[in-house]
Coordinates of C-alpha atoms in Angstrom, one line a residue:
M16 CA -28.2 52.2 -4.9
R17 CA -24.7 51.7 -3.5
K18 CA -26.0 48.6 -1.5
T19 CA -27.6 47.1 -4.6
T20 CA -24.3 47.6 -6.6
L21 CA -22.2 46.2 -3.8
L22 CA -24.6 43.1 -3.7
L23 CA -24.3 42.6 -7.5
S24 CA -20.5 42.7 -7.3
L25 CA -20.4 40.2 -4.4
C26 CA -22.7 37.9 -6.4
C27 CA -20.5 38.1 -9.5
I28 CA -17.4 37.4 -7.5
A29 CA -19.2 34.4 -5.9
L30 CA -20.2 33.0 -9.4
L31 CA -16.5 33.3 -10.9
P32 CA -15.5 29.9 -9.8
A33 CA -18.5 28.4 -11.6
L34 CA -18.0 30.2 -14.8
P35 CA -15.4 27.6 -16.3
L36 CA -18.2 24.9 -15.9
L37 CA -20.2 26.9 -18.4
S38 CA -17.3 27.3 -20.9
P39 CA -16.5 24.4 -23.3
Q40 CA -13.0 25.6 -23.8
T41 CA -12.3 25.6 -20.1
L42 CA -13.9 22.3 -19.7
Q43 CA -11.6 20.8 -22.4
A44 CA -8.7 21.8 -20.2
Q45 CA -10.2 20.0 -17.3
A46 CA -10.7 16.7 -19.2
S47 CA -8.4 14.3 -21.0
L48 CA -8.8 11.9 -23.9
S49 CA -6.5 8.9 -24.4
I50 CA -6.1 5.8 -26.5
L51 CA -5.2 2.5 -25.0
D52 CA -3.6 -0.2 -27.0
R53 CA -4.6 -3.9 -26.5
N54 CA -2.4 -4.1 -23.4
G55 CA -3.9 -1.1 -21.9
A56 CA -1.0 1.3 -22.4
P57 CA -1.6 4.9 -23.7
T58 CA -0.5 5.4 -27.3
T59 CA -1.1 8.0 -30.1
Q60 CA 0.7 5.8 -32.8
F61 CA -0.7 2.5 -34.2
T62 CA -1.6 0.6 -37.4
D63 CA -5.1 0.7 -39.1
G64 CA -7.1 -2.2 -37.7
D65 CA -5.2 -2.4 -34.3
R66 CA -7.6 -3.1 -31.4
I67 CA -7.8 -0.1 -29.1
S68 CA -10.0 1.4 -26.3
L69 CA -10.8 5.1 -25.9
R70 CA -10.8 6.7 -22.3
V71 CA -12.0 10.0 -21.0
Q72 CA -10.8 11.4 -17.6
S73 CA -12.7 14.3 -16.0
S74 CA -11.1 16.7 -13.3
A75 CA -14.1 16.1 -11.2
P76 CA -16.8 13.4 -10.5
A77 CA -19.9 13.7 -12.5
A78 CA -23.0 14.8 -10.6
S79 CA -25.1 12.4 -12.8
A80 CA -24.5 9.8 -15.4
A81 CA -23.0 11.3 -18.6
R82 CA -22.7 9.6 -21.9
V83 CA -19.5 10.3 -24.0
R84 CA -19.3 9.8 -27.7
F85 CA -16.2 9.3 -29.7
Y86 CA -15.8 10.5 -33.4
L87 CA -13.2 10.5 -36.0
D88 CA -12.1 14.1 -36.9
A89 CA -14.0 16.0 -39.7
D90 CA -15.4 12.9 -41.2
N91 CA -17.5 12.8 -38.0
V92 CA -17.6 8.9 -38.2
P93 CA -19.0 7.6 -34.9
L94 CA -16.6 5.2 -33.3
S95 CA -17.7 4.0 -29.8
E96 CA -19.0 5.5 -26.6
C97 CA -18.9 5.0 -22.8
T98 CA -20.7 6.5 -19.8
I99 CA -19.2 8.3 -16.9
Q100 CA -21.4 7.1 -14.0
T101 CA -22.7 9.2 -11.1
G102 CA -19.9 10.0 -8.7
K103 CA -17.2 8.8 -11.2
D104 CA -14.6 10.9 -13.1
N105 CA -13.8 8.6 -16.1
C106 CA -15.2 6.0 -18.4
Q107 CA -13.6 3.7 -21.1
S108 CA -15.0 2.2 -24.3
E109 CA -15.0 -1.5 -25.0
P110 CA -12.0 -2.5 -27.1
F111 CA -12.8 -2.3 -30.9
L112 CA -10.8 -2.6 -34.2
S113 CA -9.6 0.8 -35.7
L114 CA -10.3 -0.4 -39.2
G115 CA -10.5 2.2 -42.0
W116 CA -8.9 5.0 -40.1
Y117 CA -6.0 5.5 -42.5
W118 CA -8.4 6.5 -45.3
S119 CA -10.6 9.5 -45.3
N120 CA -14.1 9.6 -47.0
D121 CA -12.7 10.8 -50.2
R122 CA -10.3 7.8 -50.3
Q123 CA -7.2 9.8 -49.6
P124 CA -4.5 8.7 -47.2
R125 CA -4.8 10.4 -43.7
P126 CA -2.0 9.3 -41.5
E127 CA -2.6 12.2 -39.2
R128 CA -6.1 12.0 -37.5
Q129 CA -7.9 13.6 -34.7
L130 CA -10.2 11.9 -32.3
R131 CA -13.1 13.7 -30.6
A132 CA -14.9 13.0 -27.4
K133 CA -18.2 14.8 -26.9
S134 CA -20.6 14.8 -24.1
D135 CA -23.8 16.9 -24.1
E136 CA -24.4 16.4 -20.3
L137 CA -21.0 17.6 -19.4
R138 CA -20.9 20.1 -22.4
L139 CA -17.6 18.5 -23.1
E140 CA -15.7 18.3 -26.4
Q141 CA -12.0 17.0 -26.3
A142 CA -9.7 16.3 -29.2
L143 CA -6.5 14.1 -29.4
S144 CA -4.1 13.8 -32.5
V145 CA -2.9 10.4 -33.5
H146 CA -0.8 8.9 -36.2
I147 CA -2.1 6.0 -38.2
S148 CA -0.1 3.6 -40.5
P149 CA -1.7 1.6 -43.2
R150 CA -2.4 -2.1 -42.9
P151 CA -0.2 -4.6 -44.9
I152 CA -1.6 -6.6 -47.6
V153 CA -1.0 -10.4 -47.7
M154 CA -1.6 -12.2 -51.1
V155 CA -2.2 -15.9 -51.6
H156 CA -1.6 -17.4 -54.9
G157 CA -3.6 -20.2 -56.4
F158 CA -3.2 -23.7 -58.0
S159 CA 0.2 -24.6 -59.3
A160 CA 1.4 -21.1 -59.0
S161 CA 4.0 -19.2 -56.8
A162 CA 4.5 -15.8 -55.2
D163 CA 5.5 -14.5 -58.7
A164 CA 1.8 -14.6 -59.5
W165 CA 1.6 -11.1 -57.7
R166 CA 4.7 -9.5 -59.3
N167 CA 2.5 -6.7 -60.6
Y168 CA 1.5 -5.9 -57.0
L169 CA 4.9 -5.8 -55.4
G170 CA 8.0 -3.7 -55.8
R171 CA 8.6 0.0 -56.4
Q172 CA 6.6 0.0 -59.6
G173 CA 3.8 -2.3 -58.2
F174 CA 0.3 -1.5 -57.7
L175 CA 0.4 -1.3 -54.0
S176 CA 3.5 1.0 -54.1
A177 CA 1.4 3.7 -55.8
L178 CA -0.8 3.7 -52.7
D179 CA 2.1 3.5 -50.2
L180 CA 0.8 0.2 -49.1
R181 CA 3.2 -2.6 -48.2
G182 CA 2.5 -6.0 -49.9
F183 CA 3.5 -9.5 -49.0
A184 CA 3.0 -12.4 -51.2
V185 CA 3.2 -15.7 -49.4
G186 CA 6.5 -17.4 -50.6
D187 CA 8.1 -14.2 -51.6
G188 CA 10.9 -14.5 -49.0
Q189 CA 10.1 -11.4 -47.2
V190 CA 9.1 -13.5 -44.2
E191 CA 9.1 -17.1 -43.8
G192 CA 6.3 -19.4 -45.4
R193 CA 5.9 -21.0 -48.7
L194 CA 2.8 -22.8 -50.3
N195 CA 2.8 -26.0 -52.3
T196 CA -0.2 -26.0 -54.7
G197 CA 1.7 -27.8 -57.5
D198 CA 5.2 -27.9 -58.7
L199 CA 5.4 -27.1 -62.5
S200 CA 8.8 -28.7 -62.8
N201 CA 7.6 -32.0 -61.2
P202 CA 3.8 -32.2 -61.6
T203 CA 3.6 -35.7 -60.1
R204 CA 5.0 -34.4 -56.8
R205 CA 2.6 -34.4 -54.0
T206 CA 1.0 -31.0 -53.1
N207 CA -0.2 -29.8 -49.8
T208 CA -3.7 -30.2 -48.8
I209 CA -5.9 -27.1 -48.4
A210 CA -5.5 -27.6 -44.7
E211 CA -1.7 -27.8 -44.8
N212 CA -1.4 -24.7 -46.9
A213 CA -3.8 -22.9 -44.7
A214 CA -1.5 -23.5 -41.8
I215 CA 1.3 -22.1 -43.7
V216 CA -0.7 -18.9 -44.5
G217 CA -1.2 -18.6 -40.8
Q218 CA 2.6 -18.8 -40.1
Y219 CA 3.3 -16.3 -42.9
I220 CA 0.7 -13.8 -41.4
A221 CA 2.1 -14.2 -38.0
N222 CA 5.5 -13.3 -39.4
V223 CA 4.2 -10.2 -41.3
K224 CA 2.6 -9.0 -38.2
R225 CA 5.7 -9.6 -36.1
L226 CA 7.8 -7.7 -38.8
T227 CA 5.4 -4.7 -39.3
G228 CA 3.8 -4.5 -35.7
A229 CA 0.3 -4.6 -37.3
Q230 CA -2.6 -6.5 -35.8
Q231 CA -4.7 -6.8 -38.9
V232 CA -4.0 -7.6 -42.6
D233 CA -6.0 -7.6 -45.8
L234 CA -6.0 -11.0 -47.5
V235 CA -6.1 -10.9 -51.3
A236 CA -6.4 -14.4 -53.0
H237 CA -6.4 -15.7 -56.4
S238 CA -8.1 -18.9 -57.5
M239 CA -7.6 -21.8 -55.1
G240 CA -5.8 -19.3 -52.7
G241 CA -9.4 -18.2 -51.9
L242 CA -10.3 -21.8 -50.6
I243 CA -7.0 -21.8 -48.7
S244 CA -7.7 -18.4 -47.1
R245 CA -11.4 -19.5 -46.2
Y246 CA -9.9 -22.5 -44.4
Y247 CA -7.4 -20.4 -42.5
I248 CA -10.1 -18.0 -41.3
D249 CA -12.4 -20.9 -40.2
R250 CA -10.0 -23.4 -38.8
V251 CA -6.6 -21.9 -38.2
M252 CA -7.1 -18.3 -37.1
Q253 CA -7.3 -18.1 -33.3
E254 CA -7.8 -14.2 -32.8
R255 CA -9.1 -12.2 -35.7
D256 CA -6.2 -10.8 -37.7
V257 CA -7.8 -10.4 -41.1
A258 CA -9.7 -7.1 -41.8
Q259 CA -11.2 -8.5 -45.0
L260 CA -10.9 -11.2 -47.7
L261 CA -10.8 -10.5 -51.4
M262 CA -11.1 -13.5 -53.7
L263 CA -10.2 -13.3 -57.4
G264 CA -11.8 -16.1 -59.5
S265 CA -11.9 -18.5 -56.6
P266 CA -13.8 -21.7 -57.2
N267 CA -16.1 -21.7 -54.3
R268 CA -18.2 -24.4 -56.1
G269 CA -15.1 -26.0 -57.7
T270 CA -14.1 -26.3 -61.3
D271 CA -14.3 -29.4 -63.6
C272 CA -11.3 -28.1 -65.4
S273 CA -9.2 -29.7 -62.7
S274 CA -10.1 -33.2 -63.9
L275 CA -7.8 -32.8 -66.8
P276 CA -4.5 -32.7 -64.7
A277 CA -6.0 -35.0 -62.2
S278 CA -6.6 -37.7 -64.9
L279 CA -2.7 -37.7 -65.4
G280 CA -2.1 -37.9 -61.7
F281 CA -0.8 -34.3 -61.8
Y282 CA -0.9 -31.9 -58.8
L283 CA -2.5 -34.3 -56.4
P284 CA -4.3 -33.8 -54.1
A285 CA -4.8 -30.1 -55.0
A286 CA -6.4 -31.0 -58.4
L287 CA -9.0 -33.2 -56.5
E288 CA -9.6 -30.6 -53.8
I289 CA -11.0 -28.1 -56.4
R290 CA -13.4 -30.6 -58.0
P291 CA -17.1 -29.4 -57.7
E292 CA -18.0 -32.7 -55.9
Y293 CA -15.5 -32.1 -53.2
V294 CA -15.9 -28.3 -52.8
L295 CA -19.7 -28.5 -52.7
R296 CA -20.2 -31.5 -50.6
N297 CA -17.2 -31.6 -48.4
F298 CA -15.5 -28.3 -48.1
N299 CA -18.4 -25.9 -48.2
R300 CA -20.3 -28.0 -45.6
Q301 CA -17.5 -27.8 -43.2
I302 CA -15.9 -24.4 -43.7
T303 CA -18.7 -21.9 -43.0
H304 CA -17.3 -19.5 -40.2
R305 CA -16.1 -16.0 -41.2
K306 CA -15.6 -14.7 -37.6
G307 CA -17.0 -11.1 -38.7
I308 CA -14.7 -10.8 -41.8
P309 CA -16.3 -9.3 -44.9
F310 CA -15.7 -11.4 -48.1
T311 CA -15.6 -9.9 -51.5
L312 CA -16.1 -12.3 -54.5
I313 CA -14.7 -11.1 -57.8
A314 CA -15.6 -13.1 -61.0
G315 CA -14.2 -12.7 -64.5
T316 CA -16.9 -12.8 -67.0
P317 CA -15.5 -12.4 -70.4
I318 CA -16.9 -15.7 -71.8
V319 CA -20.7 -15.8 -72.2
E320 CA -21.2 -18.2 -75.1
P321 CA -21.1 -22.0 -74.1
V322 CA -19.3 -22.8 -77.3
K323 CA -16.4 -20.8 -76.1
S324 CA -16.3 -22.3 -72.5
P325 CA -14.5 -25.7 -72.8
C326 CA -14.9 -26.9 -69.0
T327 CA -17.1 -24.5 -67.2
G328 CA -20.6 -23.1 -67.3
V329 CA -21.1 -19.5 -68.5
P330 CA -20.5 -16.7 -67.9
S331 CA -16.9 -17.6 -66.9
D332 CA -13.3 -16.5 -66.9
L333 CA -12.5 -19.7 -68.9
I334 CA -11.5 -21.8 -65.7
I335 CA -14.0 -20.7 -63.0
A336 CA -17.7 -19.9 -63.8
R337 CA -19.4 -16.9 -62.1
Q338 CA -21.8 -19.4 -60.5
S339 CA -18.8 -21.1 -58.8
V340 CA -17.2 -17.7 -57.7
G341 CA -20.6 -16.8 -56.2
G342 CA -21.0 -20.3 -54.6
I343 CA -20.9 -18.7 -51.2
S344 CA -22.5 -15.5 -50.0
G345 CA -20.7 -12.2 -50.3
A346 CA -20.4 -9.1 -52.2
L347 CA -20.0 -10.3 -55.8
R348 CA -18.3 -8.0 -58.4
E349 CA -17.9 -8.9 -62.0
I350 CA -15.4 -7.8 -64.6
P351 CA -14.6 -9.2 -68.1
I352 CA -11.1 -10.5 -67.5
L353 CA -9.7 -14.0 -68.0
H354 CA -8.9 -16.1 -65.1
T355 CA -5.1 -15.9 -65.7
D356 CA -5.3 -12.2 -65.9
L357 CA -7.3 -11.5 -62.7
N358 CA -4.2 -11.2 -60.4
E359 CA -2.2 -9.4 -62.9
S360 CA -4.6 -6.8 -64.6
P361 CA -4.3 -3.0 -63.9
Q362 CA -7.9 -2.8 -64.8
V363 CA -8.9 -5.3 -62.1
F364 CA -6.8 -3.5 -59.5
E365 CA -8.0 0.0 -60.3
A366 CA -11.7 -0.8 -60.8
V367 CA -12.1 -3.5 -58.1
I368 CA -9.3 -4.0 -55.6
K369 CA -8.1 -0.5 -55.0
P370 CA -11.5 1.0 -53.8
I371 CA -12.0 -2.0 -51.4
L372 CA -8.4 -1.6 -50.0
Q373 CA -9.4 2.1 -49.4
K374 CA -12.6 1.3 -47.3
T375 CA -12.9 3.9 -44.6
A376 CA -14.0 3.8 -41.0
G377 CA -17.6 2.6 -40.6
Q378 CA -17.4 0.3 -43.6
F379 CA -16.3 -2.8 -41.8
P380 CA -19.5 -4.0 -40.2
L381 CA -19.2 -7.3 -38.2
E382 CA -20.8 -9.7 -40.5
A383 CA -22.5 -12.9 -39.3
D384 CA -21.9 -16.2 -40.9
P385 CA -24.3 -16.4 -43.9
A386 CA -26.7 -19.2 -44.7
P387 CA -25.3 -21.8 -47.1
V388 CA -26.1 -21.4 -50.8
P389 CA -28.3 -24.3 -52.2
E390 CA -26.3 -27.1 -54.1
N391 CA -29.1 -28.0 -56.4
E392 CA -27.5 -27.1 -59.8
E393 CA -27.1 -29.8 -62.3
A394 CA -23.6 -31.3 -63.0
L395 CA -22.0 -30.4 -66.1
Q396 CA -21.7 -33.2 -68.7
F397 CA -18.5 -34.4 -70.2
T398 CA -17.3 -37.2 -72.5
R399 CA -14.5 -39.6 -71.1
V400 CA -11.1 -38.1 -70.6
F401 CA -8.5 -39.1 -73.1
T402 CA -4.9 -39.2 -71.9
G403 CA -1.8 -40.3 -73.6
H404 CA 1.7 -39.2 -74.5
V405 CA 3.0 -37.5 -77.6
G406 CA 6.7 -37.9 -78.3
A407 CA 8.9 -35.5 -80.1
G408 CA 8.1 -35.4 -83.9
E409 CA 5.1 -37.7 -83.3
S410 CA 1.3 -37.4 -83.5
R411 CA -1.6 -39.1 -81.7
D412 CA -5.1 -39.8 -82.9
F413 CA -8.3 -40.6 -80.9
T414 CA -11.9 -40.5 -81.5
I415 CA -14.6 -38.8 -79.4
N416 CA -18.2 -39.9 -79.9
I417 CA -20.5 -37.0 -80.0
D418 CA -24.4 -37.6 -79.7
R419 CA -27.2 -35.2 -80.3
V420 CA -26.2 -32.0 -78.2
A421 CA -26.6 -28.4 -78.6
V422 CA -22.9 -27.5 -78.0
A423 CA -19.7 -29.6 -77.6
S424 CA -16.8 -27.6 -76.4
F425 CA -13.3 -29.3 -76.2
A426 CA -10.7 -28.8 -73.7
L427 CA -6.9 -29.8 -74.0
F428 CA -4.4 -29.8 -71.1
D429 CA -0.8 -29.8 -72.2
P430 CA 1.8 -28.7 -69.5
T431 CA 4.2 -27.8 -72.2
R432 CA 1.8 -25.7 -74.3
S433 CA 3.5 -27.1 -77.4
L434 CA 1.0 -29.4 -79.1
T435 CA -1.2 -28.5 -82.1
V436 CA -4.7 -29.8 -82.7
T437 CA -6.4 -31.0 -85.9
V438 CA -10.1 -31.8 -85.8
R439 CA -12.2 -33.8 -88.2
G440 CA -16.0 -33.7 -87.7
A441 CA -18.3 -36.8 -87.9
S442 CA -18.3 -36.4 -91.7
G443 CA -14.6 -36.8 -91.9
N444 CA -13.9 -33.3 -93.1
L445 CA -11.3 -31.3 -91.8
I446 CA -12.5 -28.2 -89.6
T447 CA -10.4 -25.1 -89.5
L448 CA -10.7 -23.7 -86.0
D449 CA -11.7 -20.0 -85.8
P450 CA -11.7 -17.8 -82.6
T451 CA -14.9 -16.3 -83.5
V452 CA -16.8 -19.3 -84.7
N453 CA -15.3 -21.9 -82.5
G454 CA -14.2 -19.9 -79.6
L455 CA -10.5 -21.0 -80.1
I456 CA -8.4 -19.9 -77.3
V457 CA -4.8 -20.7 -76.6
V458 CA -3.6 -20.0 -72.9
D459 CA 0.2 -19.3 -72.8
D460 CA 0.5 -19.9 -68.9
P461 CA 2.1 -22.8 -67.3
A462 CA -0.2 -22.8 -64.4
T463 CA -3.3 -23.0 -66.5
L464 CA -5.8 -25.9 -66.2
V465 CA -6.6 -25.5 -70.0
Y466 CA -4.0 -25.0 -72.6
L467 CA -6.3 -25.0 -75.6
G468 CA -10.0 -24.8 -76.0
Y469 CA -12.5 -24.7 -78.9
G470 CA -16.2 -25.6 -79.6
F471 CA -19.0 -26.3 -81.9
N472 CA -22.6 -25.4 -81.8
N473 CA -25.1 -28.2 -83.0
P474 CA -22.2 -30.5 -83.8
A475 CA -23.1 -33.5 -86.2
P476 CA -23.6 -36.6 -84.1
G477 CA -21.0 -39.4 -84.7
P478 CA -17.3 -40.0 -84.2
W479 CA -15.0 -37.0 -84.2
R480 CA -11.4 -37.6 -84.8
I481 CA -8.8 -35.5 -82.9
T482 CA -5.1 -35.3 -83.9
L483 CA -2.5 -34.0 -81.5
S484 CA 0.9 -33.2 -83.0
A485 CA 4.2 -32.3 -81.6
T486 CA 5.9 -29.1 -82.6
S487 CA 9.5 -27.7 -82.6
K488 CA 8.6 -26.4 -79.0
T489 CA 7.7 -29.9 -77.8
P490 CA 10.5 -31.2 -75.3
P491 CA 12.7 -34.2 -76.5
N492 CA 11.0 -36.5 -74.0
G493 CA 7.6 -35.6 -75.3
V494 CA 4.5 -34.5 -73.4
D495 CA 1.6 -36.1 -71.5
F496 CA -1.8 -34.7 -72.4
A497 CA -5.4 -34.9 -71.4
Q498 CA -8.4 -34.2 -73.6
T499 CA -12.3 -34.1 -73.0
A500 CA -15.4 -32.4 -74.3
R501 CA -18.1 -30.7 -72.4
L502 CA -21.5 -31.3 -73.8
S503 CA -24.6 -29.1 -73.5
G504 CA -28.0 -30.5 -74.0
G505 CA -28.6 -34.2 -74.7
A506 CA -28.2 -37.1 -72.2
L507 CA -27.3 -36.8 -68.6
L508 CA -25.2 -39.0 -66.4
E509 CA -26.0 -39.1 -62.7
A510 CA -23.2 -40.7 -60.6
R511 CA -23.2 -40.9 -56.8
T512 CA -21.2 -42.5 -54.0
S513 CA -23.0 -43.8 -50.9
S514 CA -20.7 -41.9 -48.7
L515 CA -18.6 -38.7 -49.1
I516 CA -16.4 -39.3 -46.0
P517 CA -16.0 -43.1 -45.6
Q518 CA -13.8 -44.8 -43.2
P519 CA -10.9 -47.3 -44.1
G520 CA -12.6 -50.6 -44.7
E521 CA -16.1 -49.2 -45.2
P522 CA -17.7 -50.4 -48.4
V523 CA -18.7 -47.5 -50.6
R524 CA -21.4 -48.1 -53.3
I525 CA -20.9 -46.4 -56.6
T526 CA -23.9 -45.9 -59.0
A527 CA -24.4 -44.6 -62.5
R528 CA -27.6 -43.7 -64.5
V529 CA -28.0 -42.2 -67.9
S530 CA -31.1 -40.4 -68.9
L531 CA -32.5 -38.5 -72.0
A532 CA -35.3 -36.1 -71.6
G533 CA -36.0 -37.7 -68.2
Q534 CA -36.0 -41.2 -69.5
G535 CA -33.6 -43.8 -68.4
L536 CA -31.3 -45.3 -71.2
P537 CA -29.8 -48.8 -71.1
I538 CA -26.1 -48.8 -70.2
Q539 CA -23.9 -51.1 -72.1
Q540 CA -20.7 -50.5 -70.0
A541 CA -19.9 -48.6 -66.9
Q542 CA -16.8 -48.3 -64.7
A543 CA -15.3 -46.3 -61.8
L544 CA -11.6 -45.3 -62.1
I545 CA -10.3 -44.6 -58.7
R546 CA -7.2 -42.6 -58.2
E547 CA -5.7 -43.3 -54.8
P548 CA -3.8 -40.7 -52.7
G549 CA -0.4 -42.3 -53.6
G550 CA -1.3 -42.0 -57.3
S551 CA -2.0 -45.6 -58.2
V552 CA -5.2 -46.4 -60.1
Q553 CA -7.9 -48.9 -59.4
T554 CA -10.7 -49.8 -61.8
I555 CA -14.2 -51.0 -60.4
A556 CA -16.7 -52.5 -62.9
L557 CA -20.3 -51.3 -62.5
S558 CA -22.9 -53.9 -63.2
G559 CA -26.6 -54.4 -63.2
D560 CA -29.5 -55.6 -65.3
G561 CA -31.8 -52.5 -65.0
L562 CA -31.1 -48.8 -65.9
E563 CA -28.7 -48.4 -63.0
R564 CA -25.2 -49.7 -62.9
A565 CA -23.5 -50.1 -59.5
G566 CA -20.3 -51.4 -57.9
V567 CA -18.7 -51.7 -54.5
W568 CA -15.3 -50.1 -53.6
T569 CA -13.6 -50.5 -50.2
P570 CA -10.8 -47.9 -49.5
Q571 CA -8.1 -49.0 -47.3
A572 CA -6.2 -46.0 -46.3
P573 CA -7.0 -42.4 -45.4
G574 CA -6.7 -39.7 -47.9
L575 CA -8.6 -38.0 -50.9
Y576 CA -9.6 -40.2 -53.6
G577 CA -10.7 -39.1 -57.2
I578 CA -13.5 -41.3 -58.7
D579 CA -14.2 -40.9 -62.4
V580 CA -17.3 -42.7 -63.3
S581 CA -17.7 -43.5 -67.1
A582 CA -20.7 -44.9 -68.8
L583 CA -21.4 -46.0 -72.4
A584 CA -25.1 -46.0 -73.3
T585 CA -27.3 -45.9 -76.5
S586 CA -29.9 -43.3 -77.4
P587 CA -33.2 -44.4 -78.9
D588 CA -31.9 -43.7 -82.6
G589 CA -28.8 -46.0 -81.9
T590 CA -26.3 -43.2 -81.3
P591 CA -23.6 -44.1 -78.9
I592 CA -23.5 -41.9 -75.7
E593 CA -20.3 -41.4 -73.6
R594 CA -20.4 -39.6 -70.4
T595 CA -18.1 -39.2 -67.3
A596 CA -18.8 -37.8 -64.0
F597 CA -15.9 -36.5 -61.6
L598 CA -16.5 -37.5 -58.1
S599 CA -14.4 -37.6 -54.9
A600 CA -14.3 -39.2 -51.5
E601 CA -12.3 -38.2 -48.5
V602 CA -11.4 -41.3 -46.5
Q603 CA -11.0 -40.3 -42.8
P604 CA -10.2 -42.7 -39.9
S605 CA -12.8 -43.0 -37.1
A606 CA -12.2 -42.0 -33.5
D607 CA -12.1 -45.7 -32.6
S608 CA -9.4 -46.4 -35.2
L609 CA -7.4 -43.7 -33.6
Q610 CA -7.7 -44.9 -30.1
P611 CA -4.9 -47.6 -30.3
L612 CA -2.6 -44.9 -31.5
I613 CA -3.6 -42.6 -28.7
N614 CA -3.1 -45.4 -26.1
L615 CA 0.3 -46.2 -27.6
A616 CA 1.2 -42.5 -27.4
L617 CA 0.1 -42.4 -23.6
I618 CA 2.1 -45.5 -22.9
V619 CA 5.2 -43.9 -24.4
V620 CA 4.7 -40.7 -22.5
L621 CA 4.2 -42.7 -19.2
L622 CA 7.4 -44.8 -19.9
L623 CA 9.4 -41.6 -20.6
A624 CA 8.2 -40.0 -17.4
L625 CA 9.1 -43.2 -15.4
L626 CA 12.5 -43.2 -17.1
C627 CA 13.1 -39.6 -16.0
I628 CA 12.1 -40.3 -12.5
I629 CA 14.5 -43.3 -12.3
V630 CA 17.3 -41.2 -13.7
I631 CA 16.7 -38.5 -11.2
L632 CA 16.7 -40.9 -8.3
V633 CA 19.8 -42.6 -9.5
R634 CA 21.6 -39.2 -9.6
R635 CA 20.4 -38.3 -6.2
V636 CA 21.8 -41.6 -4.7
K637 CA 25.1 -41.1 -6.4
R638 CA 25.3 -37.5 -5.1
K639 CA 24.4 -38.8 -1.6
H640 CA 27.2 -41.6 -1.7
G641 CA 29.7 -39.1 -3.0
S642 CA 29.1 -36.6 -0.2
E643 CA 29.3 -39.5 2.5
K644 CA 32.8 -40.4 1.1
K645 CA 34.1 -36.9 1.6

């Protein structure tokens, strides 16, 4: 009996060193978990979205391969994993983005988090406390706007402050960088191109990252700012530094409303870059890469009746149709808010923006570039654009011929927002405009593309007389205006150019054809008004004996050109039909045409290098002679 007891005691004493291997608590003390920043240095403090790696170090080599999984505290979100190979005592995960770590699953801020490493093979569970800071938010304004467009988001009383998020609006002066999408005080001043503004967004983001130490930002863009942000991501961004892109009312298929200021030569080339013709057939075909970044598309949809939509299809936010916002693939959200309010509305922020900014870990999948959305929708139909000037105390009359259509919806662009409108129908009777019946809307926003809109269901065919009158608010030097009408139903104008991206000196054929119920109509007169990058206007007559009219235009200089094709036809019952199509062409020099400039640059570089060599040799000779004299 004593021998048996002694033998058991000796066995227990022999097994004591092995007992820690059977205890998870003891094992935790024999392993360590660490976070490595993008430079490989250990850290326990970083910003949501930073690129990190996770590393486990064991106190002894593994007897067999052991997989280690990493989780984010009580939310139990799987983050990454690595494998400790046989005979090794550590492993390290591949670098990944720590997106969504600042927010818990119940969308509450969680700056203090715990990481856990678990291995079933090693019976290991190790934890590490870390401190997370939230990502900064960078906001990009739209057409003819400024950083002030985001005033409701910034400051101590702003939307973002309530979430303890730091906001930056491009052009706000917090860091360097200012966009030029149109100068309201000088509308004929040249704007930047989308590409030029995208480069500025890149500089601004780099400055925000430098100031905050963050590696990722959220991009929130309004209107044209969405196109600028898309270009930044596709062409400018070298290493991913955008966690997600939220676009409020962005014209991803363009907007015909932009043709109103463009017809006056205002805000060029920006006004031409948001034409449907340019966005659909130039921009969207080239800007397709997202580099894994999720896009959210937010469309305002308060207008659902065509009579209330002066220059877009419906549903729309007055300026941008839902179909345009959803012109690319992405998570589409809708809210009944007008375009000019999308970036200011508390409702939009609370219902749409805030939940997206609070996305948690595991909600940022690496998204592949989507397939392009088909371009097969029918172009909207417009009358000609009437432009002119109304002096102080004056009025201006003009006549718009309306044929048999289901809806005629009128749009007026007045940058001073001071003119009043009087309408007489084809019968000559004065029509009192009503918000309910005619969809009368007045937009008191200097950056709007439409100041005043109204419409009519089943308007009587014939000449409609429009009178624009100055008011006490009209500036002493008067105001320039642009007026057109969008027509639903009736005749269709199809206009095309033979090339969307011609080269200087390349002849471009412009064609026009008018049809009604699929049957071609004879055209009495057709022309193409071409607005050059410098602002000058050229008119090309379109001729022909058949149902198609055509003309040839030869661009001479690179740049973006607006091409307004107008046609006057006659319906079978003799009603005159006026239609205008808004086209564009981006003239780009060929590689061959650039070669002389490249050769010249090389020659200059070689000459400068030769000059430097000569200067160095002369100095050496002088130095040598000077030493010999001594």
